[in-house]
mmCIF file of C-alpha atoms and ligand atoms in Angstrom:
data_model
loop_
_atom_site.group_PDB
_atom_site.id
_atom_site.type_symbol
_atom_site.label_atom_id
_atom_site.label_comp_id
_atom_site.label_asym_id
_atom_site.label_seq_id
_atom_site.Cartn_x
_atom_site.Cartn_y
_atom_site.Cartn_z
ATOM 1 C CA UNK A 20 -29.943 176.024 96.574
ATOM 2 C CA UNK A 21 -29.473 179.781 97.640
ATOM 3 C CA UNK A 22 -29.873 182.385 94.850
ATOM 4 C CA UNK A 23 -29.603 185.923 95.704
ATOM 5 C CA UNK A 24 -31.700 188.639 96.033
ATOM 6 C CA UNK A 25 -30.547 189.546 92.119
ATOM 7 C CA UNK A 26 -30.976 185.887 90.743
ATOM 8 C CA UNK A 27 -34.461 185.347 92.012
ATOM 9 C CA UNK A 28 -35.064 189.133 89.836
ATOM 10 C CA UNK A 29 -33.231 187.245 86.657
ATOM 11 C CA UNK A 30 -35.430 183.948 87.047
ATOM 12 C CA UNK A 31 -38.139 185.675 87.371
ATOM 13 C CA UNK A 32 -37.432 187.426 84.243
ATOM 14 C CA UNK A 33 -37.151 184.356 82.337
ATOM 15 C CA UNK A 34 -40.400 182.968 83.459
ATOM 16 C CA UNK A 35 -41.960 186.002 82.190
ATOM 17 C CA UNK A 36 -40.532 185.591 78.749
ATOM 18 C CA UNK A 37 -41.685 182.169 79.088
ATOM 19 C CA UNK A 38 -44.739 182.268 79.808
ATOM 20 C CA UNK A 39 -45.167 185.797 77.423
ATOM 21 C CA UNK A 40 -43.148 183.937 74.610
ATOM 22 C CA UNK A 41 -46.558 180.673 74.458
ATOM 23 C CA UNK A 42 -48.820 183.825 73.644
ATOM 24 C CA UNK A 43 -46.475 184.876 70.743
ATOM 25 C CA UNK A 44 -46.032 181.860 68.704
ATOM 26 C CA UNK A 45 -43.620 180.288 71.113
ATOM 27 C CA UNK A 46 -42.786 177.367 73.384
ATOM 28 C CA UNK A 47 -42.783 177.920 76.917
ATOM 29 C CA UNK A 48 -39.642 178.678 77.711
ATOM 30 C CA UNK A 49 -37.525 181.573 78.059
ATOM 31 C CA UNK A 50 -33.649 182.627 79.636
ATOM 32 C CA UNK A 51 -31.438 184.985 80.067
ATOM 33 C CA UNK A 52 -27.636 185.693 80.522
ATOM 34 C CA UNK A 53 -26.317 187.951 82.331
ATOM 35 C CA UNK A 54 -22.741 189.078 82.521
ATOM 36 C CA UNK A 55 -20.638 190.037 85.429
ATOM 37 C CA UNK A 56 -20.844 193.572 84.572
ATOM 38 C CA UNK A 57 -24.887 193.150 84.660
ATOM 39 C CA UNK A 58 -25.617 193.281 80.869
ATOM 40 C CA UNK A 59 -29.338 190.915 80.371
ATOM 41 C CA UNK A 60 -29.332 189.064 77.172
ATOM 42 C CA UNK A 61 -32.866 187.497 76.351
ATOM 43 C CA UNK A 62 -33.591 184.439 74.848
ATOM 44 C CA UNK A 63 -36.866 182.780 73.937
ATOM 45 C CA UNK A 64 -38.334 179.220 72.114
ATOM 46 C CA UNK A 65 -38.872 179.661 68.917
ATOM 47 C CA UNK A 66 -38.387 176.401 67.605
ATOM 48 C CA UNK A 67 -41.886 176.319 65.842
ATOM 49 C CA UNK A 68 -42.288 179.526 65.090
ATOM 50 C CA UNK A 69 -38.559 179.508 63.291
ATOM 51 C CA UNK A 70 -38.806 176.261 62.362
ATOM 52 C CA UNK A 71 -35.188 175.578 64.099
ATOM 53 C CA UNK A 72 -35.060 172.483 66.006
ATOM 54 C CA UNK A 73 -32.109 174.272 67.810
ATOM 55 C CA UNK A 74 -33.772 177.379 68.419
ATOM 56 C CA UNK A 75 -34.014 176.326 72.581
ATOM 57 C CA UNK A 76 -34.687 179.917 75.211
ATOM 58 C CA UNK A 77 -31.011 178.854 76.453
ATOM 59 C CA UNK A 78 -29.479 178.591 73.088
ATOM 60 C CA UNK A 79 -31.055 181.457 71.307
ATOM 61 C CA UNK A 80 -30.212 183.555 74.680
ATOM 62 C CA UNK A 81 -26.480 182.871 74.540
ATOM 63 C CA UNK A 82 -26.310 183.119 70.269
ATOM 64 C CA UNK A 83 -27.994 186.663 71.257
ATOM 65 C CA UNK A 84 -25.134 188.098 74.401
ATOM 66 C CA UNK A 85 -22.468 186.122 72.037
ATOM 67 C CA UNK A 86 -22.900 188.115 69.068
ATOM 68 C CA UNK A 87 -23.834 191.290 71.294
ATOM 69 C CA UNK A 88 -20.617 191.056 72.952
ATOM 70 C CA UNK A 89 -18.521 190.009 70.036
ATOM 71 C CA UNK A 90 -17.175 186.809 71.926
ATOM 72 C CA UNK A 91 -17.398 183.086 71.395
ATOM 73 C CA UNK A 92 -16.600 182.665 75.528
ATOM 74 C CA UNK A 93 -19.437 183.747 78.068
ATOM 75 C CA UNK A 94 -16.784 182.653 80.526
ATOM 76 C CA UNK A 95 -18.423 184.759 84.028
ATOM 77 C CA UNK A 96 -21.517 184.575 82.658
ATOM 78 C CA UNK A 97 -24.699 183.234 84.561
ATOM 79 C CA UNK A 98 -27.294 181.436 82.277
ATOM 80 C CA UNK A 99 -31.413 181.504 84.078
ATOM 81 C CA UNK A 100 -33.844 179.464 82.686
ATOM 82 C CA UNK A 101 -37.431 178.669 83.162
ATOM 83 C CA UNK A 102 -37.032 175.199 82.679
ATOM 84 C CA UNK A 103 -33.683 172.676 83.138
ATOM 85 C CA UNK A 104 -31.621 172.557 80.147
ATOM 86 C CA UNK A 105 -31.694 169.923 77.989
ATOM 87 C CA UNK A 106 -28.602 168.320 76.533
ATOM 88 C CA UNK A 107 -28.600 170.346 73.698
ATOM 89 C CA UNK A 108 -28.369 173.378 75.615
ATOM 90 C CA UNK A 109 -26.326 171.889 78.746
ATOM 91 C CA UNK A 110 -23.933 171.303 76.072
ATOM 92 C CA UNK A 111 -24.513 175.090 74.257
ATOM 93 C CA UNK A 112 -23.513 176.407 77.988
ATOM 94 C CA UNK A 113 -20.161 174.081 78.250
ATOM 95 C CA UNK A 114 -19.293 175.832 74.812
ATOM 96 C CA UNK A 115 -20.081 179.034 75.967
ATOM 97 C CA UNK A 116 -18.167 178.725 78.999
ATOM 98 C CA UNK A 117 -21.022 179.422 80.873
ATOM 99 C CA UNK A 118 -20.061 179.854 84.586
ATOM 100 C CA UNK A 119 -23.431 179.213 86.453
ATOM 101 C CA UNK A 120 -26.743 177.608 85.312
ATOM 102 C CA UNK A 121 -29.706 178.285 87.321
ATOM 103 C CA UNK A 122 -33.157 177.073 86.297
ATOM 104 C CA UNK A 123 -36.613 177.120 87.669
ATOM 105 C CA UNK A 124 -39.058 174.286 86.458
ATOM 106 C CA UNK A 125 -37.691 170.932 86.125
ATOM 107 C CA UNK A 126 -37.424 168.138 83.626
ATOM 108 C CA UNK A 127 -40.318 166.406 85.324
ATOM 109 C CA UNK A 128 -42.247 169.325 85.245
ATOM 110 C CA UNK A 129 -41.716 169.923 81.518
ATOM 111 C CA UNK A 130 -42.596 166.527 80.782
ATOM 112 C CA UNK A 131 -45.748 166.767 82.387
ATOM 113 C CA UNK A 132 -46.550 169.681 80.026
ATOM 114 C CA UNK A 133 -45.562 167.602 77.044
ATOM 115 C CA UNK A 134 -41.770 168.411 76.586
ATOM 116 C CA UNK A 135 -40.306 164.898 77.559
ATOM 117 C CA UNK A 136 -36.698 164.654 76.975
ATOM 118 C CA UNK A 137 -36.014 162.369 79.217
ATOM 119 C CA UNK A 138 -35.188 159.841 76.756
ATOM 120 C CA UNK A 139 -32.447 162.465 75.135
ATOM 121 C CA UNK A 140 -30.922 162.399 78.613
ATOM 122 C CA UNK A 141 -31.172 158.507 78.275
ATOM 123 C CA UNK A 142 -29.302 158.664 75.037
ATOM 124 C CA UNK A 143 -26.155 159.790 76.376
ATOM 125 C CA UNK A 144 -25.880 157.589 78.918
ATOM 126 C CA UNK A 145 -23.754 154.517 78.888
ATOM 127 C CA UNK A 146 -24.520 151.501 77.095
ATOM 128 C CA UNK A 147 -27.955 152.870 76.578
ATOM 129 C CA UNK A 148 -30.014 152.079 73.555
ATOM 130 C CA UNK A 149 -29.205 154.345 70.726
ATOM 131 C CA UNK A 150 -31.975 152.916 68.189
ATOM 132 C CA UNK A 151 -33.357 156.424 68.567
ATOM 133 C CA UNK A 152 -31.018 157.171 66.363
ATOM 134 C CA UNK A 153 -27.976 155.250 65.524
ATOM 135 C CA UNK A 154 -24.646 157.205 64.821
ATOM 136 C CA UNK A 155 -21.882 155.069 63.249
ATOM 137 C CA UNK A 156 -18.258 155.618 63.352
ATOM 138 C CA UNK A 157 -17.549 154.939 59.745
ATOM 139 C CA UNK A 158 -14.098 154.546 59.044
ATOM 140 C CA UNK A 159 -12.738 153.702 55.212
ATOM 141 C CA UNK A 160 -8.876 154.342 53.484
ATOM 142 C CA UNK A 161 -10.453 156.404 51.313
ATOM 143 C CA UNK A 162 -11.908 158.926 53.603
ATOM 144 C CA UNK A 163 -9.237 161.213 55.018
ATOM 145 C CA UNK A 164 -10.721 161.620 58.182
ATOM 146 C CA UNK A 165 -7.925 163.644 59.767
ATOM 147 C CA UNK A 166 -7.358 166.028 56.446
ATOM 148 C CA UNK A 167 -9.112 168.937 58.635
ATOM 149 C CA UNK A 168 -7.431 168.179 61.822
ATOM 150 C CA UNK A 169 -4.169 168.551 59.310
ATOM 151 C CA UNK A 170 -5.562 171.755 57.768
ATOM 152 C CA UNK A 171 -6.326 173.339 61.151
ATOM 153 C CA UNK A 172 -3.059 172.183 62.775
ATOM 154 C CA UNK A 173 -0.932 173.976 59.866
ATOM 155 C CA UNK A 174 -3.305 177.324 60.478
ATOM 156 C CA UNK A 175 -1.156 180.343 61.422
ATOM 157 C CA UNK A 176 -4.398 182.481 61.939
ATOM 158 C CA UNK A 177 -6.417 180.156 63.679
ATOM 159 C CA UNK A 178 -8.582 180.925 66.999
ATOM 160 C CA UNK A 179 -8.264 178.062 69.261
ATOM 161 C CA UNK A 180 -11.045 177.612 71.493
HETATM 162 ZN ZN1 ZN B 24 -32.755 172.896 75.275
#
């Protein structure tokens, strides 16, 4: 992997929140976006101090340029983390239209410090066992399971995204 002379500056910058963020309350972890136009937008773990199991350095970083720039799609933005995204926030940056992930530490390296998610990875794979934490389709006549597809469909005003 080659990351110019500007990424290296960006990772760098989230390894500093990261490792700033454990001596304010936080988890280890920290990321930025940045934009094409070069606008930083910081993120940090706060999923303790928040107590917001979604509150990941990757997530809270692209809630943070999303609202900043007043848009749902980051598309041509770059995402650099401390640490390899989880699925959580793999799937946060396929939302976001994230262009580019780049991240320093890896899983193996986070679980080694404690943060094993290996067996979230696990979960999505196929045929793997989901007693971790079984999700039923549930699927009854009396439950109009398509009455907000219908709603949303007959929306003048919606945004599609
Ligand atoms: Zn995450």
């Amino acid at each position: 992997m080659s990351v110019h002379t500007n990424g290296q500056d960006y990772l760098s910058m989230a390894i500093n929140l990261a490792t700033e963020n454990v001596h304010n309350a936080g988890g280890p972890f920290g990321a930025v976006v940045v934009t094409p136009d070069g606008q930083v937008f910081e993120g940090v773990n706060r999923v303790t101090a928040s107590n917001d199991p979604s509150a990941h350095a990757e997530v809270v970083a692209i809630r943070t340029a999303a609202a900043a720039l007043e848009n749902f799609d980051l598309s041509g933005c770059v995402l650099y983390t401390s640490c390899e995204p989880c699925p959580m926030c793999l799937a946060t940056s396929l939302w976001a239209r994230i262009s580019k992930v780049y991240y320093a530490a890896d899983r193996h390296d986070a679980a080694k410090a404690g943060f094993d998610d290996a067996v979230f990875y696990e979960y999505f794979e196929e045929n793997s066992n989901r007693a971790l934490m079984p999700v039923q389709h549930f699927r009854d006549e009396a439950v109009e399971h398509l009455k907000p597809f219908e709603a949303w469909d007959h929306m003048d005003t919606r945004i599609d995204y």
